Amino acid sequence: MTVAIRFARSLFDRIRADLSRPHPFAAERIGFAYGDLVDAGTRLILMTAYEPVGDDDYIDDPMCGARIDSQAIRTAMQGVLNRRQGAFHVHMHRWPGQPFLSKTDAAEIPDIVTGLRRVGTTFANGILLLHDIECAGWVWLPGAESPVEADSVSVVGFPFHISRRVQE
Amino acid sequence: MTSDRFSRQSFLGENSQPSIEQAVIGVVGLGGGGGHIVQQSAHVGFLHYRLFDRDSADTSNLNRLVTATEADAEAETLKTELARRRILSIRSEATVDVFPCRWQDNPENLRGCDVVVGCVDGFAERRELEIACRRYLIPLIDIGMDVHIVGDEPPRMGGQVILSMPGALCMTCLGFLNEASLAREANRYGDAGPRPQVVWPNGVLASTAVGLVVDLVTDWTRSMRGPVYLMYDGNSHTVTPHPRLVYHDGSPCTHFPVHQVGRPVFTNL
Ligand SMILES: [Zn+2]
């Protein structure tokens, strides 16, 4: 069974534009995108909304591209409760090639997702990584111990684009 | 053999064949139009299909149904089976999921498609399919043809190919669907005779639709940046951009607000 994520082009472009804004001290920006797991059988997740992390919710850490504080995570958890949808930590890398999580990303972001899952046990939560025109997603399905990489992330609109998981 | 197989379409670009092979294409309606769609899609190399049609072949289909033989009409074989057989005879590795029912009876499988081609009859069917595709963020390519007979004039044959992309102009914006035509169709229901259908316009419209699908998933022309509404004139044998799109004032679609994705709520447009 495949896992597919879809964005409307307008939402995806808004996220890209937001993450491209410079921050006073952080090297990259972070936001949370909300998505509806249409049904557990289909494993189709439709992204519906996006909220940037507020400028004041970043921690100044020169060792790391961007680190957010507990207030940012609480806001996202509240977003899950209010919207009754799962949340995805979103950031963007600028180096070329296929999107992949850095060592720091892989060490730190799953802890943030744990918080999202605590309030959104019946939803799909996870991580989205944007990259040039591509996007990759790691999804914790309801009840799952570990994430699965999304088989596809589609941006639906003009231009239409589907990012596919790279097969090992 | 595999490396030669798509050598004549390598101009589509290095990543195009993988994009074609990974896409899940849905076809609703496997008659005169849908038969051409699946046949050409198999030649192009598509590997994942979800096919919806509850009908079986009969003798009256043989003037246009490219997937059917006389034996199939005799045996009243399901059109989904005919489509599957044709695809697998061209592309044996393909995965063909068939649903010999209305798509509405199996909406989960429609939702999983990356692109849907609608070859359905009537305005109400089209509207329902467009609503579902918008809700689940699926590009819909609609094709159809009709023949109008007025008085002693020669019959007028026409048709359309529309790309309805979520977030962009819909079939109502484009003037193809409207309350008047839906009402006329509802009133006609029951006493309409068999609708005229012939093989060559089905082929023109379906070929154009397959071209749009390939362009969507590969972006080989790098020019598909807006909705498509093509008008087929079967008397002059031409396909041209529809004036409704050419002269559209650029205002966005108000019928399908882009934040309304997810489980459908049926509303009057
Ligand atoms: Zn509209």
Short mmCIF file of C-alpha atoms and ligand atoms in Angstrom, two decimals:
data_model
loop_
_atom_site.label_atom_id
_atom_site.label_comp_id
_atom_site.label_asym_id
_atom_site.label_seq_id
_atom_site.Cartn_x
_atom_site.Cartn_y
_atom_site.Cartn_z
CA MET A 1 0.00 0.00 0.00
CA THR A 2 1.43 3.35 -1.01
CA VAL A 3 1.43 6.61 0.92
CA ALA A 4 0.63 9.69 -1.15
CA ILE A 5 0.62 13.36 -0.17
CA ARG A 6 -1.04 16.07 -2.26
CA PHE A 7 -0.81 19.85 -2.13
CA ALA A 8 -2.70 22.44 -4.10
CA ARG A 9 -0.14 24.46 -6.06
CA SER A 10 -1.21 27.68 -4.32
CA LEU A 11 -0.56 26.22 -0.85
CA PHE A 12 2.78 24.73 -1.89
CA ASP A 13 3.97 28.00 -3.42
CA ARG A 14 2.90 29.90 -0.31
CA ILE A 15 4.97 27.54 1.85
CA ARG A 16 8.01 27.90 -0.42
CA ALA A 17 7.73 31.68 -0.36
CA ASP A 18 7.39 31.71 3.42
CA LEU A 19 10.37 29.41 3.98
CA SER A 20 12.46 31.56 1.63
CA ARG A 21 12.09 34.68 3.81
CA PRO A 22 15.27 35.56 5.69
CA HIS A 23 15.14 35.31 9.50
CA PRO A 24 17.02 37.76 11.76
CA PHE A 25 19.43 35.03 12.91
CA ALA A 26 18.26 31.53 11.89
CA ALA A 27 19.76 30.19 8.67
CA GLU A 28 16.53 28.52 7.59
CA ARG A 29 12.84 28.74 8.40
CA ILE A 30 10.38 26.20 9.72
CA GLY A 31 6.62 25.92 9.49
CA PHE A 32 3.85 23.43 10.13
CA ALA A 33 1.57 22.15 7.39
CA TYR A 34 -1.71 20.48 8.29
CA GLY A 35 -3.09 17.53 6.40
CA ASP A 36 -6.12 15.27 6.31
CA LEU A 37 -5.58 11.52 6.13
CA VAL A 38 -8.52 10.86 3.81
CA ASP A 39 -8.92 7.31 4.96
CA ALA A 40 -6.58 4.77 6.44
CA GLY A 41 -7.08 2.38 3.51
CA THR A 42 -6.18 4.88 0.81
CA ARG A 43 -3.25 6.35 2.76
CA LEU A 44 -3.83 9.58 0.90
CA ILE A 45 -3.01 12.77 2.77
CA LEU A 46 -4.41 16.06 1.48
CA MET A 47 -2.59 19.10 2.79
CA THR A 48 -4.99 21.86 3.75
CA ALA A 49 -3.18 24.64 5.62
CA TYR A 50 0.15 26.09 6.68
CA GLU A 51 1.34 28.14 9.63
CA PRO A 52 4.84 29.60 9.82
CA VAL A 53 6.76 29.46 13.09
CA GLY A 54 6.81 32.98 14.54
CA ASP A 55 10.09 34.90 14.33
CA ASP A 56 10.35 34.99 18.13
CA ASP A 57 9.98 31.23 18.47
CA TYR A 58 13.44 30.47 17.07
CA ILE A 59 16.37 29.70 19.39
CA ASP A 60 19.66 31.32 18.46
CA ASP A 61 21.96 28.33 17.97
CA PRO A 62 24.93 28.83 15.63
CA MET A 63 25.50 25.05 15.52
CA CYS A 64 22.21 24.44 13.77
CA GLY A 65 20.39 25.89 10.71
CA ALA A 66 17.23 26.52 12.70
CA ARG A 67 15.96 25.47 16.10
CA ILE A 68 12.51 26.27 17.41
CA ASP A 69 11.37 26.58 21.00
CA SER A 70 8.69 24.74 22.93
CA GLN A 71 6.18 27.53 22.30
CA ALA A 72 6.37 26.83 18.54
CA ILE A 73 5.74 23.15 19.15
CA ARG A 74 2.84 23.84 21.52
CA THR A 75 1.29 26.10 18.86
CA ALA A 76 1.50 23.27 16.31
CA MET A 77 0.01 20.81 18.83
CA GLN A 78 -2.84 23.25 19.41
CA GLY A 79 -3.24 23.46 15.61
CA VAL A 80 -3.67 19.68 15.48
CA LEU A 81 -6.37 19.83 18.16
CA ASN A 82 -8.19 22.78 16.58
CA ARG A 83 -8.11 21.54 13.03
CA ARG A 84 -8.59 17.85 13.82
CA GLN A 85 -5.86 17.08 11.31
CA GLY A 86 -2.28 15.89 11.53
CA ALA A 87 0.67 18.28 11.34
CA PHE A 88 3.89 18.10 9.40
CA HIS A 89 7.12 19.87 10.31
CA VAL A 90 8.21 21.63 7.10
CA HIS A 91 11.56 23.08 6.13
CA MET A 92 13.55 23.56 2.96
CA HIS A 93 17.07 22.66 1.88
CA ARG A 94 18.92 24.58 -0.79
CA TRP A 95 21.64 22.16 -1.90
CA PRO A 96 21.16 20.28 -5.17
CA GLY A 97 20.07 16.66 -5.67
CA GLN A 98 17.35 14.60 -4.05
CA PRO A 99 15.97 15.89 -0.73
CA PHE A 100 17.26 14.06 2.32
CA LEU A 101 17.23 14.81 6.03
CA SER A 102 20.52 16.01 7.52
CA LYS A 103 21.97 14.25 10.57
CA THR A 104 20.66 17.04 12.80
CA ASP A 105 17.22 16.85 11.15
CA ALA A 106 17.04 13.10 11.67
CA ALA A 107 18.15 13.44 15.29
CA GLU A 108 15.83 16.29 16.31
CA ILE A 109 12.68 16.54 14.21
CA PRO A 110 11.22 13.13 15.16
CA ASP A 111 11.01 14.38 18.77
CA ILE A 112 8.85 17.25 17.55
CA VAL A 113 6.65 14.78 15.68
CA THR A 114 6.27 12.76 18.89
CA GLY A 115 4.57 15.79 20.43
CA LEU A 116 2.26 16.17 17.44
CA ARG A 117 1.37 12.48 17.59
CA ARG A 118 0.55 12.70 21.28
CA VAL A 119 -2.35 15.06 20.51
CA GLY A 120 -3.15 13.64 17.07
CA THR A 121 -3.12 9.89 17.65
CA THR A 122 -5.70 9.16 14.94
CA PHE A 123 -4.09 11.42 12.33
CA ALA A 124 -1.06 11.16 10.07
CA ASN A 125 1.79 13.40 11.24
CA GLY A 126 5.31 13.79 9.98
CA ILE A 127 8.03 15.72 8.25
CA LEU A 128 8.08 17.44 4.88
CA LEU A 129 11.28 18.56 3.23
CA LEU A 130 11.11 20.93 0.29
CA HIS A 131 13.87 21.14 -2.16
CA ASP A 132 13.92 23.16 -5.38
CA ILE A 133 10.82 21.78 -7.12
CA GLU A 134 10.92 18.45 -5.26
CA CYS A 135 9.39 17.54 -1.92
CA ALA A 136 9.87 14.47 0.27
CA GLY A 137 7.70 13.37 3.16
CA TRP A 138 8.08 11.03 6.14
CA VAL A 139 4.77 9.95 7.59
CA TRP A 140 3.86 8.44 10.94
CA LEU A 141 0.53 6.75 10.29
CA PRO A 142 -1.87 6.37 13.24
CA GLY A 143 -0.50 3.75 15.61
CA ALA A 144 2.71 3.21 13.64
CA GLU A 145 5.98 2.91 15.58
CA SER A 146 8.15 4.31 12.84
CA PRO A 147 7.71 6.59 9.82
CA VAL A 148 7.37 5.56 6.19
CA GLU A 149 8.66 7.70 3.38
CA ALA A 150 5.79 8.92 1.19
CA ASP A 151 5.81 7.23 -2.20
CA SER A 152 4.71 10.44 -3.86
CA VAL A 153 4.23 14.09 -3.06
CA SER A 154 2.11 15.80 -5.71
CA VAL A 155 1.76 19.52 -6.27
CA VAL A 156 -1.53 19.88 -8.11
CA GLY A 157 -2.02 22.94 -10.26
CA PHE A 158 0.09 24.65 -12.89
CA PRO A 159 2.78 23.52 -13.20
CA PHE A 160 1.78 20.03 -12.09
CA HIS A 161 4.56 18.05 -10.43
CA ILE A 162 4.88 14.71 -8.68
CA SER A 163 7.96 13.97 -6.55
CA ARG A 164 8.54 10.23 -6.29
CA ARG A 165 10.36 8.41 -3.51
CA VAL A 166 13.72 7.25 -4.77
CA GLN A 167 13.62 3.44 -4.89
CA GLU A 168 16.54 1.82 -3.11
CA MET B 1 14.35 -4.98 -26.41
CA THR B 2 13.41 -2.91 -23.37
CA SER B 3 15.98 -0.24 -24.19
CA ASP B 4 14.69 0.02 -27.76
CA ARG B 5 11.09 0.00 -26.77
CA PHE B 6 10.72 3.70 -26.06
CA SER B 7 13.67 4.95 -28.11
CA ARG B 8 11.37 6.78 -30.53
CA GLN B 9 9.91 8.82 -27.69
CA SER B 10 13.17 9.57 -25.87
CA PHE B 11 12.77 13.20 -27.00
CA LEU B 12 10.26 13.49 -24.14
CA GLY B 13 13.24 13.80 -21.80
CA GLU B 14 15.47 11.68 -19.62
CA ASN B 15 13.04 11.49 -16.68
CA SER B 16 9.89 11.22 -18.73
CA GLN B 17 9.63 7.46 -19.11
CA PRO B 18 9.98 6.87 -15.33
CA SER B 19 7.36 9.59 -14.74
CA ILE B 20 5.00 7.87 -17.16
CA GLU B 21 5.65 4.46 -15.63
CA GLN B 22 5.06 5.61 -12.05
CA ALA B 23 1.85 7.55 -12.69
CA VAL B 24 -1.49 6.04 -11.74
CA ILE B 25 -3.99 6.82 -14.47
CA GLY B 26 -7.72 6.48 -13.90
CA VAL B 27 -10.14 6.08 -16.79
CA VAL B 28 -13.86 6.45 -16.17
CA GLY B 29 -15.87 5.10 -19.08
CA LEU B 30 -14.31 2.51 -21.37
CA GLY B 31 -16.44 2.89 -24.47
CA GLY B 32 -15.58 4.65 -27.70
CA GLY B 33 -13.32 7.23 -26.04
CA GLY B 34 -11.95 5.22 -23.13
CA GLY B 35 -10.98 2.31 -25.40
CA HIS B 36 -8.63 4.55 -27.36
CA ILE B 37 -7.33 6.09 -24.12
CA VAL B 38 -6.23 2.78 -22.59
CA GLN B 39 -4.79 1.47 -25.85
CA GLN B 40 -2.65 4.54 -26.43
CA SER B 41 -1.67 4.80 -22.76
CA ALA B 42 -0.33 1.25 -22.93
CA HIS B 43 1.70 2.09 -26.04
CA VAL B 44 3.12 5.20 -24.34
CA GLY B 45 4.18 2.94 -21.46
CA PHE B 46 1.84 3.71 -18.55
CA LEU B 47 1.99 0.87 -16.04
CA HIS B 48 -0.68 1.64 -13.42
CA TYR B 49 -4.36 1.75 -14.33
CA ARG B 50 -7.66 2.05 -12.49
CA LEU B 51 -10.54 1.47 -14.85
CA PHE B 52 -14.22 2.08 -14.20
CA ASP B 53 -17.13 0.98 -16.37
CA ARG B 54 -20.09 -1.21 -15.47
CA ASP B 55 -21.17 -1.94 -19.05
CA SER B 56 -20.59 -4.95 -21.28
CA ALA B 57 -19.86 -4.91 -24.98
CA ASP B 58 -22.66 -5.43 -27.47
CA THR B 59 -23.03 -5.39 -31.23
CA SER B 60 -23.85 -1.67 -31.32
CA ASN B 61 -20.36 -0.94 -29.87
CA LEU B 62 -18.50 -2.54 -32.77
CA ASN B 63 -18.61 0.63 -34.91
CA ARG B 64 -16.16 2.30 -32.53
CA LEU B 65 -14.95 0.22 -29.57
CA VAL B 66 -11.33 -0.48 -30.47
CA THR B 67 -10.87 -2.96 -27.61
CA ALA B 68 -13.73 -5.22 -28.78
CA THR B 69 -14.09 -7.99 -31.36
CA GLU B 70 -17.24 -9.60 -32.76
CA ALA B 71 -16.71 -12.50 -30.35
CA ASP B 72 -16.66 -10.04 -27.42
CA ALA B 73 -19.93 -8.48 -28.53
CA GLU B 74 -21.41 -11.96 -28.84
CA ALA B 75 -20.15 -12.93 -25.36
CA GLU B 76 -21.14 -9.54 -23.87
CA THR B 77 -17.73 -9.25 -22.24
CA LEU B 78 -17.33 -6.51 -19.63
CA LYS B 79 -15.69 -3.39 -21.05
CA THR B 80 -13.28 -3.36 -18.10
CA GLU B 81 -12.08 -6.82 -19.16
CA LEU B 82 -11.66 -5.73 -22.77
CA ALA B 83 -9.59 -2.76 -21.64
CA ARG B 84 -7.47 -4.90 -19.33
CA ARG B 85 -6.85 -7.43 -22.08
CA ARG B 86 -5.78 -4.75 -24.54
CA ILE B 87 -3.44 -3.06 -22.05
CA LEU B 88 -1.78 -6.33 -21.03
CA SER B 89 -1.36 -7.43 -24.64
CA ILE B 90 0.66 -4.25 -25.26
CA ARG B 91 2.30 -3.82 -21.85
CA SER B 92 2.39 -7.13 -20.01
CA GLU B 93 4.00 -5.70 -16.85
CA ALA B 94 1.13 -3.28 -16.28
CA THR B 95 -1.00 -3.36 -13.13
CA VAL B 96 -4.62 -2.99 -14.21
CA ASP B 97 -7.21 -2.64 -11.46
CA VAL B 98 -10.69 -2.93 -12.89
CA PHE B 99 -13.95 -1.84 -11.31
CA PRO B 100 -16.98 -3.02 -13.26
CA CYS B 101 -19.21 -0.61 -11.38
CA ARG B 102 -19.89 3.09 -11.19
CA TRP B 103 -16.86 4.97 -9.88
CA GLN B 104 -19.15 6.33 -7.16
CA ASP B 105 -19.40 2.80 -5.78
CA ASN B 106 -15.63 2.65 -5.38
CA PRO B 107 -14.48 6.20 -4.71
CA GLU B 108 -11.36 5.20 -2.71
CA ASN B 109 -9.82 3.78 -5.85
CA LEU B 110 -10.58 6.88 -7.84
CA ARG B 111 -8.93 9.03 -5.14
CA GLY B 112 -5.64 7.19 -5.50
CA CYS B 113 -5.23 8.18 -9.17
CA ASP B 114 -2.67 10.81 -10.14
CA VAL B 115 -4.69 11.81 -13.22
CA VAL B 116 -8.23 10.89 -14.27
CA VAL B 117 -9.59 10.83 -17.81
CA GLY B 118 -13.37 11.08 -17.89
CA CYS B 119 -15.14 9.59 -20.90
CA VAL B 120 -18.63 9.79 -19.47
CA ASP B 121 -22.03 10.58 -20.90
CA GLY B 122 -23.98 13.61 -19.91
CA PHE B 123 -23.47 16.79 -17.94
CA ALA B 124 -24.58 15.49 -14.54
CA GLU B 125 -22.03 12.65 -14.67
CA ARG B 126 -19.31 15.11 -15.62
CA ARG B 127 -20.17 17.45 -12.81
CA GLU B 128 -20.12 14.68 -10.23
CA LEU B 129 -16.74 13.44 -11.45
CA GLU B 130 -15.32 16.96 -11.44
CA ILE B 131 -16.53 17.54 -7.87
CA ALA B 132 -14.72 14.39 -6.70
CA CYS B 133 -11.52 15.21 -8.59
CA ARG B 134 -11.45 18.73 -7.18
CA ARG B 135 -11.99 17.47 -3.66
CA TYR B 136 -9.15 15.00 -3.89
CA LEU B 137 -6.80 17.21 -5.89
CA ILE B 138 -6.78 15.20 -9.10
CA PRO B 139 -6.40 16.74 -12.57
CA LEU B 140 -9.38 15.68 -14.69
CA ILE B 141 -9.32 15.48 -18.46
CA ASP B 142 -12.81 15.31 -19.89
CA ILE B 143 -13.64 14.26 -23.43
CA GLY B 144 -16.92 13.95 -25.22
CA MET B 145 -18.65 14.26 -28.54
CA ASP B 146 -22.15 14.84 -29.80
CA VAL B 147 -24.06 15.16 -33.06
CA HIS B 148 -26.83 17.70 -33.52
CA ILE B 149 -29.38 17.32 -36.23
CA VAL B 150 -31.46 20.39 -37.05
CA GLY B 151 -33.92 20.34 -39.93
CA ASP B 152 -32.53 19.56 -43.35
CA GLU B 153 -29.06 20.86 -42.57
CA PRO B 154 -26.15 18.39 -42.58
CA PRO B 155 -25.63 16.94 -39.07
CA ARG B 156 -23.23 19.00 -36.94
CA MET B 157 -20.60 16.94 -35.12
CA GLY B 158 -18.76 18.51 -32.23
CA GLY B 159 -16.80 17.61 -29.16
CA GLN B 160 -14.49 18.88 -26.45
CA VAL B 161 -11.36 18.13 -24.52
CA ILE B 162 -11.11 19.95 -21.19
CA LEU B 163 -8.37 19.86 -18.60
CA SER B 164 -9.99 20.76 -15.28
CA MET B 165 -7.13 21.37 -12.87
CA PRO B 166 -7.87 21.85 -9.17
CA GLY B 167 -7.26 25.49 -8.33
CA ALA B 168 -7.80 26.64 -11.93
CA LEU B 169 -10.91 27.24 -14.05
CA CYS B 170 -13.52 24.49 -13.85
CA MET B 171 -16.01 23.22 -16.42
CA THR B 172 -18.61 25.67 -15.08
CA CYS B 173 -16.18 28.62 -15.35
CA LEU B 174 -15.51 27.54 -18.92
CA GLY B 175 -19.23 27.58 -19.68
CA PHE B 176 -19.31 23.90 -20.57
CA LEU B 177 -21.44 22.98 -17.56
CA ASN B 178 -24.33 25.22 -16.61
CA GLU B 179 -27.68 24.95 -14.91
CA ALA B 180 -29.58 25.25 -18.20
CA SER B 181 -27.81 22.31 -19.85
CA LEU B 182 -28.10 20.21 -16.68
CA ALA B 183 -31.82 20.96 -16.47
CA ARG B 184 -32.37 20.18 -20.16
CA GLU B 185 -30.58 16.89 -19.70
CA ALA B 186 -32.62 16.02 -16.61
CA ASN B 187 -35.87 16.70 -18.49
CA ARG B 188 -34.77 14.61 -21.46
CA TYR B 189 -33.91 11.67 -19.23
CA GLY B 190 -35.65 8.50 -20.28
CA ASP B 191 -36.83 9.46 -23.74
CA ALA B 192 -33.44 10.11 -25.33
CA GLY B 193 -32.65 7.60 -28.06
CA PRO B 194 -29.17 6.11 -28.49
CA ARG B 195 -26.67 8.95 -28.85
CA PRO B 196 -24.72 9.14 -32.11
CA GLN B 197 -21.14 7.88 -31.65
CA VAL B 198 -18.49 7.13 -34.27
CA VAL B 199 -14.91 5.95 -34.09
CA TRP B 200 -12.94 8.80 -35.65
CA PRO B 201 -13.95 11.71 -33.40
CA ASN B 202 -13.49 9.39 -30.41
CA GLY B 203 -9.96 8.80 -31.70
CA VAL B 204 -9.20 12.49 -32.22
CA LEU B 205 -10.49 13.45 -28.79
CA ALA B 206 -8.84 10.52 -27.00
CA SER B 207 -5.49 11.10 -28.74
CA THR B 208 -5.60 14.72 -27.67
CA ALA B 209 -6.40 13.67 -24.11
CA VAL B 210 -3.51 11.19 -24.01
CA GLY B 211 -1.24 13.96 -25.28
CA LEU B 212 -2.38 16.14 -22.38
CA VAL B 213 -1.81 13.34 -19.85
CA VAL B 214 1.73 12.76 -21.14
CA ASP B 215 2.44 16.48 -21.06
CA LEU B 216 1.10 16.74 -17.50
CA VAL B 217 3.19 13.93 -16.05
CA THR B 218 6.38 14.69 -18.01
CA ASP B 219 6.11 18.47 -18.62
CA TRP B 220 7.97 17.81 -21.87
CA THR B 221 6.53 20.91 -23.61
CA ARG B 222 7.14 23.06 -20.52
CA SER B 223 4.11 25.01 -21.67
CA MET B 224 1.19 23.48 -19.80
CA ARG B 225 0.61 26.35 -17.42
CA GLY B 226 -3.12 26.91 -17.58
CA PRO B 227 -6.46 25.19 -18.17
CA VAL B 228 -7.20 23.59 -21.52
CA TYR B 229 -10.51 23.81 -23.38
CA LEU B 230 -10.31 22.51 -26.91
CA MET B 231 -13.23 22.44 -29.26
CA TYR B 232 -13.56 19.75 -31.89
CA ASP B 233 -15.48 20.53 -35.06
CA GLY B 234 -16.23 17.25 -36.76
CA ASN B 235 -17.56 18.92 -39.91
CA SER B 236 -14.40 20.92 -40.57
CA HIS B 237 -12.14 18.28 -38.92
CA THR B 238 -10.41 20.80 -36.68
CA VAL B 239 -9.45 21.10 -33.01
CA THR B 240 -9.10 24.68 -31.82
CA PRO B 241 -8.92 26.52 -28.47
CA HIS B 242 -12.42 27.34 -27.32
CA PRO B 243 -13.27 31.08 -27.41
CA ARG B 244 -14.56 30.87 -23.81
CA LEU B 245 -11.02 30.15 -22.66
CA VAL B 246 -9.28 32.43 -25.15
CA TYR B 247 -11.35 35.42 -24.04
CA HIS B 248 -11.65 34.53 -20.34
CA ASP B 249 -11.15 37.60 -18.16
CA GLY B 250 -8.73 35.79 -15.84
CA SER B 251 -10.96 35.81 -12.76
CA PRO B 252 -10.40 32.75 -10.58
CA CYS B 253 -12.81 29.83 -10.13
CA THR B 254 -15.40 30.52 -7.44
CA HIS B 255 -17.11 27.12 -7.71
CA PHE B 256 -14.39 25.10 -6.01
CA PRO B 257 -12.62 27.17 -3.33
CA VAL B 258 -9.14 25.75 -3.07
CA HIS B 259 -9.33 25.26 0.71
CA GLN B 260 -12.26 22.85 0.23
CA VAL B 261 -10.27 19.67 -0.14
CA GLY B 262 -11.17 16.37 1.46
CA ARG B 263 -14.38 14.47 1.91
CA PRO B 264 -17.02 15.82 -0.46
CA VAL B 265 -20.07 17.81 0.44
CA PHE B 266 -22.39 17.99 -2.55
CA THR B 267 -23.64 21.49 -3.15
CA ASN B 268 -25.48 23.20 -5.96
CA LEU B 269 -23.09 25.09 -8.20
ZN ZN C 1 -15.29 27.31 -11.58
#
